[in-house]
Every structure is written in structure tokens, then in C-alpha cells.
Amino acid sequence: MDVAKYQSHAQMIGWEAATEIGLTIEYMPATDVVWRKYWALYCHLRLAIESEQRIFESNYVSLLL
């Protein structure tokens, strides 16, 4: 990893950059029904957490701590 390009472990990257570094990506346009459900979940979780909380997710649950 290039620390000049990715300065933080938690830094988000786009699908293009993820593909460039060798990750397997399934791109979904913003109009895709499944993507919109993921986006709605993300927005609801962001609204639900407080400043010091974190979200832990598994294949069957999202947990706020």
C-alpha cells in the first residue's frame, strides 16, 4: 500500500481504486435496487450511532457499540 496515497487504515476508497489494488469488486450503479438498499442501511446506521459508537456487522446482524 502506498502511504502517500492512502494515509489512513480507515480511509475509504472507490471501486476503481479497489480494483486497481487487486480486490474483487462487483460494481453496482446508484440506480441498482440492491445498491439503494445498502445505501439506505448505511444512512440509517449513520443516523443511529453517536459520536463514540462503532458499527460491527456480520452476515446476519449490525451491532452498535
Backbone as JSON, one array per atom type, in Angstrom:
{
  "sequence": "MDVAKYQSHAQMIGWEAATEIGLTIEYMPATDVVWRKYWALYCHLRLAIESEQRIFESNYVSLLL",
  "N": [[0.84, -1.18, 0.0], [0.45, 2.22, -0.69], [1.49, 4.67, 1.32], [1.51, 7.39, 0.94], [-0.58, 7.81, -0.76], [-2.77, 6.5, 0.44], [-3.51, 7.47, 3.37], [-4.57, 6.67, 5.79], [-5.63, 3.84, 7.68], [-8.35, 3.5, 7.83], [-9.31, 4.89, 5.68], [-11.62, 5.5, 3.15], [-12.02, 4.07, -0.08], [-12.72, 4.26, -3.59], [-14.55, 2.14, -5.94], [-13.02, 1.85, -8.22], [-10.34, 2.26, -7.41], [-10.13, 0.17, -5.59], [-10.31, -2.02, -7.28], [-7.99, -1.61, -8.77], [-6.0, -2.22, -6.87], [-6.27, -4.89, -6.66], [-8.53, -6.08, -5.46], [-11.54, -8.04, -5.51], [-14.31, -6.86, -7.08], [-17.74, -6.05, -7.32], [-19.29, -3.94, -9.18], [-21.98, -1.73, -8.68], [-24.36, 0.35, -10.08], [-25.67, 3.53, -8.92], [-28.37, 3.5, -9.33], [-29.2, 0.91, -9.07], [-31.3, -1.49, -7.55], [-30.52, -3.16, -5.38], [-28.14, -1.88, -4.53], [-29.24, 0.56, -3.68], [-30.66, -0.29, -1.44], [-28.54, -1.09, 0.24], [-27.37, 1.44, 0.55], [-29.44, 2.84, 1.88], [-29.49, 1.37, 4.29], [-26.91, 2.0, 5.25], [-27.19, 4.81, 5.6], [-29.23, 4.9, 7.57], [-27.91, 3.6, 9.7], [-25.79, 5.4, 10.15], [-27.22, 7.59, 11.11], [-28.17, 6.48, 13.45], [-26.01, 6.03, 15.17], [-23.95, 7.36, 17.81], [-21.4, 9.81, 18.6], [-19.13, 8.44, 19.75], [-19.64, 5.79, 19.25], [-19.44, 2.63, 17.52], [-19.92, 0.66, 14.55], [-20.49, -2.72, 14.16], [-20.54, -5.34, 11.93], [-22.04, -8.34, 10.69], [-22.84, -11.28, 8.77], [-25.48, -11.52, 9.41], [-26.38, -9.57, 11.2], [-26.32, -6.14, 12.38], [-24.49, -4.39, 14.7], [-24.49, -1.93, 17.14], [-22.11, -0.38, 19.1]],
  "CA": [[0.0, 0.0, 0.0], [1.14, 3.5, -0.81], [1.08, 5.53, 2.44], [1.31, 8.75, 0.46], [-1.89, 7.83, -1.4], [-3.75, 6.05, 1.43], [-2.86, 7.93, 4.6], [-5.2, 6.11, 6.98], [-6.16, 2.49, 7.55], [-9.8, 3.6, 7.71], [-9.67, 5.73, 4.54], [-12.46, 4.85, 2.15], [-11.58, 4.19, -1.47], [-13.76, 3.94, -4.56], [-14.47, 0.82, -6.55], [-11.94, 1.82, -9.2], [-9.08, 2.08, -6.68], [-10.15, -1.18, -5.02], [-9.99, -2.92, -8.39], [-6.58, -1.41, -9.12], [-5.11, -2.88, -5.91], [-6.45, -6.34, -6.74], [-9.72, -6.61, -4.79], [-12.62, -8.45, -6.38], [-15.36, -5.87, -6.91], [-18.92, -6.1, -8.16], [-19.79, -2.57, -9.26], [-23.42, -1.53, -8.84], [-24.67, 1.77, -10.26], [-26.52, 4.1, -7.87], [-29.77, 3.22, -9.64], [-29.46, -0.5, -8.81], [-32.18, -1.69, -6.39], [-29.73, -3.7, -4.26], [-27.26, -0.81, -4.05], [-30.07, 1.54, -2.96], [-30.96, -0.87, -0.12], [-27.32, -0.94, 1.02], [-27.21, 2.86, 0.86], [-30.44, 3.16, 2.91], [-28.99, 0.79, 5.54], [-25.78, 2.83, 5.68], [-27.71, 6.1, 6.09], [-29.93, 4.66, 8.84], [-26.92, 3.31, 10.73], [-25.08, 6.65, 10.46], [-28.11, 8.4, 11.93], [-28.41, 5.8, 14.72], [-24.86, 6.0, 16.07], [-23.49, 8.58, 18.44], [-20.02, 10.13, 18.23], [-18.13, 7.46, 20.2], [-20.07, 4.44, 18.94], [-18.93, 1.98, 16.31], [-20.81, -0.33, 13.97], [-19.89, -4.02, 13.84], [-21.51, -6.04, 11.09], [-21.79, -9.72, 10.27], [-23.74, -11.65, 7.68], [-26.89, -11.56, 9.85], [-26.75, -8.51, 12.15], [-25.49, -4.96, 12.57], [-24.47, -4.12, 16.13], [-23.93, -0.63, 17.52], [-21.46, -0.39, 20.42]],
  "C": [[0.89, 1.24, 0.0], [0.66, 4.44, 0.29], [0.92, 6.98, 2.04], [-0.09, 8.89, -0.15], [-3.01, 7.48, -0.42], [-3.18, 6.31, 2.81], [-3.45, 7.33, 5.87], [-5.72, 4.72, 6.69], [-7.66, 2.53, 7.27], [-10.24, 4.44, 6.51], [-10.49, 4.94, 3.53], [-11.86, 5.07, 0.76], [-12.75, 3.81, -2.37], [-13.56, 2.57, -5.17], [-13.33, 0.72, -7.55], [-10.6, 1.56, -8.52], [-9.0, 0.68, -6.08], [-9.8, -2.22, -6.09], [-8.52, -2.83, -8.75], [-5.63, -2.11, -8.15], [-5.38, -4.38, -5.79], [-7.65, -6.91, -6.0], [-10.78, -6.99, -5.81], [-13.83, -7.57, -6.08], [-16.51, -6.18, -7.84], [-19.51, -4.69, -8.14], [-21.3, -2.56, -9.46], [-23.67, -0.05, -9.02], [-25.64, 2.24, -9.17], [-28.0, 3.85, -8.12], [-30.16, 1.77, -9.38], [-30.28, -0.66, -7.53], [-31.4, -2.2, -5.18], [-28.81, -2.63, -3.68], [-28.04, 0.2, -3.23], [-30.46, 1.02, -1.58], [-29.73, -0.79, 0.79], [-27.12, 0.5, 1.46], [-28.19, 3.29, 1.95], [-30.01, 2.62, 4.26], [-27.86, 1.63, 6.11], [-26.27, 4.15, 6.28], [-28.42, 5.94, 7.42], [-28.94, 4.39, 9.98], [-26.15, 4.57, 11.12], [-25.92, 7.56, 11.34], [-28.29, 7.81, 13.33], [-27.23, 5.89, 15.68], [-24.54, 7.38, 16.64], [-21.99, 8.7, 18.2], [-18.99, 9.08, 18.62], [-18.5, 6.02, 19.89], [-19.42, 3.93, 17.66], [-19.96, 0.97, 15.83], [-20.01, -1.59, 13.66], [-20.94, -4.81, 13.08], [-21.06, -7.47, 10.81], [-22.77, -10.03, 9.15], [-25.2, -11.69, 8.11], [-27.29, -10.44, 10.79], [-25.79, -7.33, 12.07], [-25.61, -4.57, 14.04], [-23.81, -2.78, 16.4], [-23.36, -0.74, 18.92], [-20.85, 0.97, 20.69]]
}
